[in-house]
Coordinates of C-alpha atoms in Angstrom, one line a residue:
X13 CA 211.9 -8.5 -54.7
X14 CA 210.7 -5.5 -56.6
X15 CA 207.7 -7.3 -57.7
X16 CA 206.9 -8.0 -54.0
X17 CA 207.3 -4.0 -53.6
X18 CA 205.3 -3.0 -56.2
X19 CA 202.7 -5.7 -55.0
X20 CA 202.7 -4.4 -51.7
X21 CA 202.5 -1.1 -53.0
X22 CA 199.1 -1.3 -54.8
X23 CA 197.9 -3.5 -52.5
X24 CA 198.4 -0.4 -50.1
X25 CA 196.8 2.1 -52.1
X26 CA 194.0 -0.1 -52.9
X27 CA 193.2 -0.1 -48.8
X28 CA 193.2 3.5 -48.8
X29 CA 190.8 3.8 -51.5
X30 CA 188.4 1.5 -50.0
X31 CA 188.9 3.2 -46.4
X32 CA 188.2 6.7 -48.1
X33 CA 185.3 5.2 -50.0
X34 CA 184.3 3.6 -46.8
X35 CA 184.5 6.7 -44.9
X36 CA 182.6 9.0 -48.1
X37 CA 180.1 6.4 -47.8
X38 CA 179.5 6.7 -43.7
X39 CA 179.8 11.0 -43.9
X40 CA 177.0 10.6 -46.5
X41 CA 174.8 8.1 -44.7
X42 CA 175.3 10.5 -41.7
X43 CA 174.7 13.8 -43.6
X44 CA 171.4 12.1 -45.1
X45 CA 170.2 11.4 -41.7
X46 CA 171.8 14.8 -40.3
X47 CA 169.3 16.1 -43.3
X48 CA 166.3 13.8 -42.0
X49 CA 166.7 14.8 -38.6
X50 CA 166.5 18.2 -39.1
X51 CA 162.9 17.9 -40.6
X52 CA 160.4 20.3 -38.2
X53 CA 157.3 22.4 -38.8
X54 CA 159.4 25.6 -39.4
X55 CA 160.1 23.5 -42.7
X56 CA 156.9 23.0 -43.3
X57 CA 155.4 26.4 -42.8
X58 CA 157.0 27.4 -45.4
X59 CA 155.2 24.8 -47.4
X60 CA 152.1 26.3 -46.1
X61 CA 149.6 29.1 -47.6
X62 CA 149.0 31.1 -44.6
X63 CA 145.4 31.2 -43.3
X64 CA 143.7 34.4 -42.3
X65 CA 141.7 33.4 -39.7
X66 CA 141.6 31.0 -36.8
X67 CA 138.4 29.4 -36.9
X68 CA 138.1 26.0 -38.1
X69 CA 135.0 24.1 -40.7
X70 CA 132.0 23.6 -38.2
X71 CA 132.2 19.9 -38.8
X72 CA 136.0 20.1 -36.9
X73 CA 134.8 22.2 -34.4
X74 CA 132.1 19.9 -33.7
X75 CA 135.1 16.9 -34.0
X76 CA 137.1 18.6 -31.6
X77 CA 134.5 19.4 -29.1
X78 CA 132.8 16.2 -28.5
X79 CA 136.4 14.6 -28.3
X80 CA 137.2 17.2 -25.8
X81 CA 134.1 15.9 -23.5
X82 CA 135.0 12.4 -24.3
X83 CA 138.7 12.6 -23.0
X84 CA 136.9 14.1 -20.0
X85 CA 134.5 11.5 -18.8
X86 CA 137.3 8.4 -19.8
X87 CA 140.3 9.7 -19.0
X88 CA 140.1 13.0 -16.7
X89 CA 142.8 14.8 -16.6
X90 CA 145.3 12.5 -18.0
X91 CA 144.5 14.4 -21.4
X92 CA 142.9 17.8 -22.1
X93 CA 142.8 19.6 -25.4
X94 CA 144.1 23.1 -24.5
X95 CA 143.8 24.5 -27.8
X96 CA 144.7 25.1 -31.2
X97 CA 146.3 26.7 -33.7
X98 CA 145.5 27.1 -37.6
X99 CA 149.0 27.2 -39.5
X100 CA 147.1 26.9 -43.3
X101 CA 146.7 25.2 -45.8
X102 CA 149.6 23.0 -47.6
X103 CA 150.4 24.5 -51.2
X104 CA 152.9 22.4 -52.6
X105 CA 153.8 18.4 -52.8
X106 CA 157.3 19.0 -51.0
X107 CA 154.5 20.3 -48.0
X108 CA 153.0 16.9 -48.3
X109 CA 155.7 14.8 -48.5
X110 CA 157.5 17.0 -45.3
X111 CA 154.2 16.5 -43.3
X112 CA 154.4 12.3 -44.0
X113 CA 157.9 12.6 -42.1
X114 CA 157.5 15.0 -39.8
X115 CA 154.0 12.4 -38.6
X116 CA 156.2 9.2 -38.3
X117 CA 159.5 11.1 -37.1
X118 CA 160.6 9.7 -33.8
X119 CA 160.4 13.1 -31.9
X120 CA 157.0 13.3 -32.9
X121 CA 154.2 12.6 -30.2
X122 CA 151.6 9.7 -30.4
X123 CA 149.3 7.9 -28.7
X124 CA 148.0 4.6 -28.7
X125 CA 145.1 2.7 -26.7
X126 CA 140.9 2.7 -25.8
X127 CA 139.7 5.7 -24.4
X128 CA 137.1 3.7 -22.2
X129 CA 139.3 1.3 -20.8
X130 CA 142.4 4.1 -19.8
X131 CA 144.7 1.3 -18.5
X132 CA 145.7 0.9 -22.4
X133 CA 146.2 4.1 -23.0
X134 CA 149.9 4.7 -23.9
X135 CA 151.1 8.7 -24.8
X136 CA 155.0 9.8 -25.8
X137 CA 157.0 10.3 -28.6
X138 CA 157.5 7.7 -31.3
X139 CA 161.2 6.9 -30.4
X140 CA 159.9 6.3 -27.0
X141 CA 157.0 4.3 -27.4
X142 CA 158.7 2.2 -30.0
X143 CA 161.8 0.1 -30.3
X144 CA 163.1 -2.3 -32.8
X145 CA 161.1 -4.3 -35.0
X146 CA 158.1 -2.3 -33.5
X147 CA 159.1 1.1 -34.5
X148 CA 159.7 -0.1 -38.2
X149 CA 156.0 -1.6 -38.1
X150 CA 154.5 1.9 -36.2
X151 CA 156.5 4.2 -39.0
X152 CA 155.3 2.0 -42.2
X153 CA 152.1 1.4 -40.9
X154 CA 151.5 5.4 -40.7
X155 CA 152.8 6.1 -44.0
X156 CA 150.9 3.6 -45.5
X157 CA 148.0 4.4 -43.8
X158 CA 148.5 8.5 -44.6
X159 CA 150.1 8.3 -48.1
X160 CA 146.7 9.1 -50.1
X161 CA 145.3 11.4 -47.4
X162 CA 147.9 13.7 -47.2
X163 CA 148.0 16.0 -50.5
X164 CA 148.3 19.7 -51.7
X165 CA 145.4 21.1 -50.6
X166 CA 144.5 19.8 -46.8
X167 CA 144.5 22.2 -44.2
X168 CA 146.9 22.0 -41.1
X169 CA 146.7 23.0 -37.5
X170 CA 149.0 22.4 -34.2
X171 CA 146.7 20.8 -31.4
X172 CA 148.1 22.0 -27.6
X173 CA 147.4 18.9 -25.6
X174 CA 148.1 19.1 -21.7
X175 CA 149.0 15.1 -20.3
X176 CA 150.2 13.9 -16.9
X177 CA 154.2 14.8 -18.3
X178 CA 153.3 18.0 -19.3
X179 CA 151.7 19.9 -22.1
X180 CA 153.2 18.9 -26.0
X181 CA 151.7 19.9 -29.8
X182 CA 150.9 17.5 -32.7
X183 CA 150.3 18.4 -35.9
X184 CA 146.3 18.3 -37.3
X185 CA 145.1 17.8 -40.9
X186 CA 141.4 18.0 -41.7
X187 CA 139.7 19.7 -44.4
X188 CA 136.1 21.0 -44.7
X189 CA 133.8 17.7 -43.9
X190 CA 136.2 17.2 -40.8
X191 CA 139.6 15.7 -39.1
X192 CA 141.8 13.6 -41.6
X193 CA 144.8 12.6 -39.2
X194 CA 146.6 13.2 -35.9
X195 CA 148.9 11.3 -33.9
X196 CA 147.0 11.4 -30.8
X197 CA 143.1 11.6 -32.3
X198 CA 144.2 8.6 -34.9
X199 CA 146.0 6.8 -32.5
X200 CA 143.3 6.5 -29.8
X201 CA 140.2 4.9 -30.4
X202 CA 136.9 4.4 -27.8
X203 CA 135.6 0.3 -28.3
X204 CA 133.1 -1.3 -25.9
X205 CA 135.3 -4.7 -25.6
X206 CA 132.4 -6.8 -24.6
X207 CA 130.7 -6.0 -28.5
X208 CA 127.1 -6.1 -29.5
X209 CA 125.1 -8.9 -30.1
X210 CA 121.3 -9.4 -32.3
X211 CA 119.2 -12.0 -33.4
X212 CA 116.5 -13.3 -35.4
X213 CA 112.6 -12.9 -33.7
X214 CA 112.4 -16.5 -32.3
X215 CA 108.5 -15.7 -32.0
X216 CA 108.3 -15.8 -36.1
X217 CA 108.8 -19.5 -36.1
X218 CA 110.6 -19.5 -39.7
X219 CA 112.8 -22.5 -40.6
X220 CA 115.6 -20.2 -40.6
X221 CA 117.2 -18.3 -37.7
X222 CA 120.3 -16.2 -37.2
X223 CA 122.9 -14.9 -34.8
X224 CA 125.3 -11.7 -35.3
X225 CA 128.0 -10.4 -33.0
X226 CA 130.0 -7.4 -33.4
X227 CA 132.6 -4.9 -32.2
X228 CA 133.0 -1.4 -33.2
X229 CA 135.8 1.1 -33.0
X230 CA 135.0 4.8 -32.6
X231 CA 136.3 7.8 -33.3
X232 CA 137.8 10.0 -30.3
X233 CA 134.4 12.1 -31.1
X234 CA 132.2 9.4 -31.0
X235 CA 131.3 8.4 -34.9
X236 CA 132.3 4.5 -35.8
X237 CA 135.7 4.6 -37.7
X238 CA 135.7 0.5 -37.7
X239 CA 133.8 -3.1 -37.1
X240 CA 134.2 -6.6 -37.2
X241 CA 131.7 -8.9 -36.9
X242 CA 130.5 -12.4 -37.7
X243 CA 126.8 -13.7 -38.4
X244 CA 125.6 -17.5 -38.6
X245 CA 122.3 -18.6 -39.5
X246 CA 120.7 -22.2 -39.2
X247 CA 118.1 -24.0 -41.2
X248 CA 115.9 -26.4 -39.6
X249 CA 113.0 -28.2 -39.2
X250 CA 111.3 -28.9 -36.1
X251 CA 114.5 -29.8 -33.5
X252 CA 117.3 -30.7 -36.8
X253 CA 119.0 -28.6 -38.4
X254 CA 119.7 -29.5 -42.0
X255 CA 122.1 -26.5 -43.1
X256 CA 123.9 -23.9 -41.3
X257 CA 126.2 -20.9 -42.7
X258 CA 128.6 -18.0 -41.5
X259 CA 129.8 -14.8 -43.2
X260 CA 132.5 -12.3 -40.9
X261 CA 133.0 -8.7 -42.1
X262 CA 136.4 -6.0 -41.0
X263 CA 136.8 -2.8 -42.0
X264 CA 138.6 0.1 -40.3
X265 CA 139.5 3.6 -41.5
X266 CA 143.3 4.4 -41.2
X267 CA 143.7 1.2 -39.3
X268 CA 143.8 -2.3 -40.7
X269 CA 141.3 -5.3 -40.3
X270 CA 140.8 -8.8 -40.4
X271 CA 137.8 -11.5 -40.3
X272 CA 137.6 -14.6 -41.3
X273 CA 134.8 -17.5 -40.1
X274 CA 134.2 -21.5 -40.9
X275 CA 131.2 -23.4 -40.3
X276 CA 132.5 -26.2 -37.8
X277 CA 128.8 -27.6 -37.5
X278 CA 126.5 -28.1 -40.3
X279 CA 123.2 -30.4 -39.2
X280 CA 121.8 -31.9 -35.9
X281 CA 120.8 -30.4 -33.2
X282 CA 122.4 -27.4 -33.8
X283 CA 124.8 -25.5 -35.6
X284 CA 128.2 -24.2 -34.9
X285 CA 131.2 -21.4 -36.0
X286 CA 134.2 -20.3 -35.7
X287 CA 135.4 -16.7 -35.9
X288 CA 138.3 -14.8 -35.8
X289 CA 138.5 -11.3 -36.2
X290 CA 140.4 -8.1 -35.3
X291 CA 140.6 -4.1 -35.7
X292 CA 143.6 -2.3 -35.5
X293 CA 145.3 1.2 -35.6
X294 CA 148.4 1.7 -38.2
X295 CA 150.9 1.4 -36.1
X296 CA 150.1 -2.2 -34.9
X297 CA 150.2 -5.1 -37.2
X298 CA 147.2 -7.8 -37.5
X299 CA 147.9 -11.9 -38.3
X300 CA 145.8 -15.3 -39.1
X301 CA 146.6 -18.2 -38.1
X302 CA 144.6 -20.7 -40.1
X303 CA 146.1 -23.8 -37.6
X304 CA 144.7 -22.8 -34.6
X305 CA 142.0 -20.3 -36.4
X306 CA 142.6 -17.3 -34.3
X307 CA 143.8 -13.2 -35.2
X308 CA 146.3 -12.3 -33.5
X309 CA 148.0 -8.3 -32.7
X310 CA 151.3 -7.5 -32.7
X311 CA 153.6 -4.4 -32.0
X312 CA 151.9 -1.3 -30.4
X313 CA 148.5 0.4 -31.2
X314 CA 145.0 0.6 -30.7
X315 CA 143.3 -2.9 -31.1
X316 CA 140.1 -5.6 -30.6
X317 CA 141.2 -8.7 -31.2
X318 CA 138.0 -12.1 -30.8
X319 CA 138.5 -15.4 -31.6
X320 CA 136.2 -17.9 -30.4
X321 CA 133.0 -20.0 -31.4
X322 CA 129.3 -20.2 -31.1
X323 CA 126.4 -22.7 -31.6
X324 CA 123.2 -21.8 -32.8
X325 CA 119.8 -24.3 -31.3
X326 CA 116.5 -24.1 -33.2

C-alpha cells in the first residue's frame, strides 16, 4: 500500500511540473508575441539618424509625382497621395531588421492589384486582406522579397495616403536614384492585360520568320518593373516549314516570375507553341504545371498570368 502512495505521489508532482512547464512555456510564447506586437515606428525612430530637411532626391520626387497623376487618371479618388514626411535615414541593423517587421506586420497597410483595371484593386491592412495559408505566403513573400533591400543606410519617410475608408500612413524607403519599397507603391502595379505583340517584316522574304508576344508590369510611376514574354520563329521554304523554335523570358523586380514554352509543331505548313508565363507581386505565389502546361497564381497580389498557344504560317 505504501508503494501505491508513494507511486501516486510522484506521479502527482510529476503533473504539476509538466502543467507549470506547460504554462512557463504558454506565458513565454505570449510574452514573445506581446513583444512582436508591440513593434511600431516610435521604435524605429529611434533607429533612425534624423534628417534635416524635408525635401526628397529629385529622382523620388519625380517617382512620387508621376504616380500621383497616375492614381488620378485610373483610380480617381479612390487613392490620393496627400503627402509626406521624411523621418531619416536608418543608422543601425536593429533599424533594418525593425523596418522588415513593422512592413509584413498585420496592422500594417497594403495594397494589392492593376492600377488600370481598378476592379482589382484591393487596399487594407495585412491582417485584413489576408487569412490563413494566404497571410503566411503575403508575410514570407515580402521578407523575401525585402531582405537585401533593406540595410543601414536607406532613407525612410511616412507617405499620407487618403482612400475611400479614410486617410492611413505607410512607411517609404528609397535612397538617392529613387523608391526602394512601400506597401502600397510595391503592391500596386499598372499592366495593359491584352500585351504587346511584334513580328518579323514579312516583305523581306527570308526563309526565317518570327513572332514575339509580351506583357509588361509597370511601376505606379510608369517605368517597367517586370515582363514576360515568348518568341517563336519558323524556317521554311516556299509554303513548308522545316524547323521551328520558341524561347519565353520572366523577370520582375520585388515580385516573382515564371516562363516556360515548348515547340508543339515543328515542320509542315506551319509551326506551333505553347507558352505559359506569369508576373507576380511578393505577396502572391506563382506555379507550373507541366501536365496541362499552364502558370497558375495563388493567394493575393498583383499578377498577369497567359497560357495559351500560337502557330506561325510562312
Amino acid at each position: 500500500m505504501k508503494k501505491l502512495v508513494t507511486t501516486f505521489k510522484v506521479f502527482a508532482v510529476l503533473s504539476v511540473l509538466a502543467l507549470h512547464s506547460c504554462q512557463n512555456e504558454n506565458n513565454e510564447m505570449n510574452q514573445q508575441e506581446t513583444i512582436q506586437a508591440k513593434v511600431t515606428v516610435d521604435d524605429l525612430k529611434k533607429e533612425i539618424t534624423p534628417s534635416s530637411s524635408q525635401s526628397v532626391p529629385e529622382a523620388v520626387q519625380i517617382q512620387l509625382n508621376e504616380s500621383g497623376k497616375n492614381l488620378e487618371t485610373y483610380l480617381k479618388n479612390d487613392l490620393q497621395i496627400v503627402g509626406v514626411t521624411v523621418l531619416g535615414k536608418i543608422s543601425t541593423q536593429q533599424g533594418a531588421e525593425l523596418s522588415k517587421k513593422l512592413i509584413t506586420d498585420k496592422n500594417q497597410f497594403i495594397a494589392s492589384g492593376n492600377i488600370m483595371d481598378p476592379s482589382t484593386v484591393k487596399i487594407g491592412k495585412v491582417g485584413d486582406l489576408y487569412h490563413g495559408e494566404d497571410l503566411t505566403i503575403a508575410q514570407q513573400g515580402l521578407k523575401e522579397a525585402i531582405t537585401e533591400e533593406l540595410k543601414p543606410g536607406i532613407q525612410v519617410m511616412e507617405v499620407t495616403w487618403n482612400g475611400k475608408s479614410g486617410k492611413f500612413t505607410t512607411l517609404c524607403f528609397y535612397g538617392d536614384s529613387g523608391i526602394i519599397w512601400d506597401n502600397i507603391f510595391g503592391g500596386l502595379v499598372m499592366m495593359d492585360t491584352r500585351g504587346h505583340s511584334e513580328a518579323s517584316d514579312e516583305a523581306s522574304k527570308v526563309a526565317s520568320k518570327w513572332y514575339k508576344q509580351w506583357w509588361t508590369a509597370n511601376w505606379l510611376w510608369g517605368s517597367k518593373r517586370g515582363e514576360a514574354g515568348y518568341q517563336i520563329t519558323i524556317y521554311y521554304s516556299g509554303s513548308t516549314v522545316s524547323n521551328a523554335d520558341v524561347s519565353d523570358w520572366g523577370y520582375i523586380s520585388l515580385g516573382k516570375a515564371k516562363s516556360e514554352s515548348k515547340i508543339t509543331k515543328r515542320t509542315g505548313a506551319y509551326g506551333q507553341c505553347r507558352y505559359a508565363l506569369g508576373l507576380c507581386t511578393p505577396t502572391g505565389s506563382l506555379s507550373f504545371n507541366s501536365t496541362n502546361f499552364s502558370v497558375s497564381f495563388s493567394g493575393l497580389g498583383s499578377n498577369i498570368v497567359s497560357n495559351g498557344t500560337k502557330s506561325l504560317y510562312p
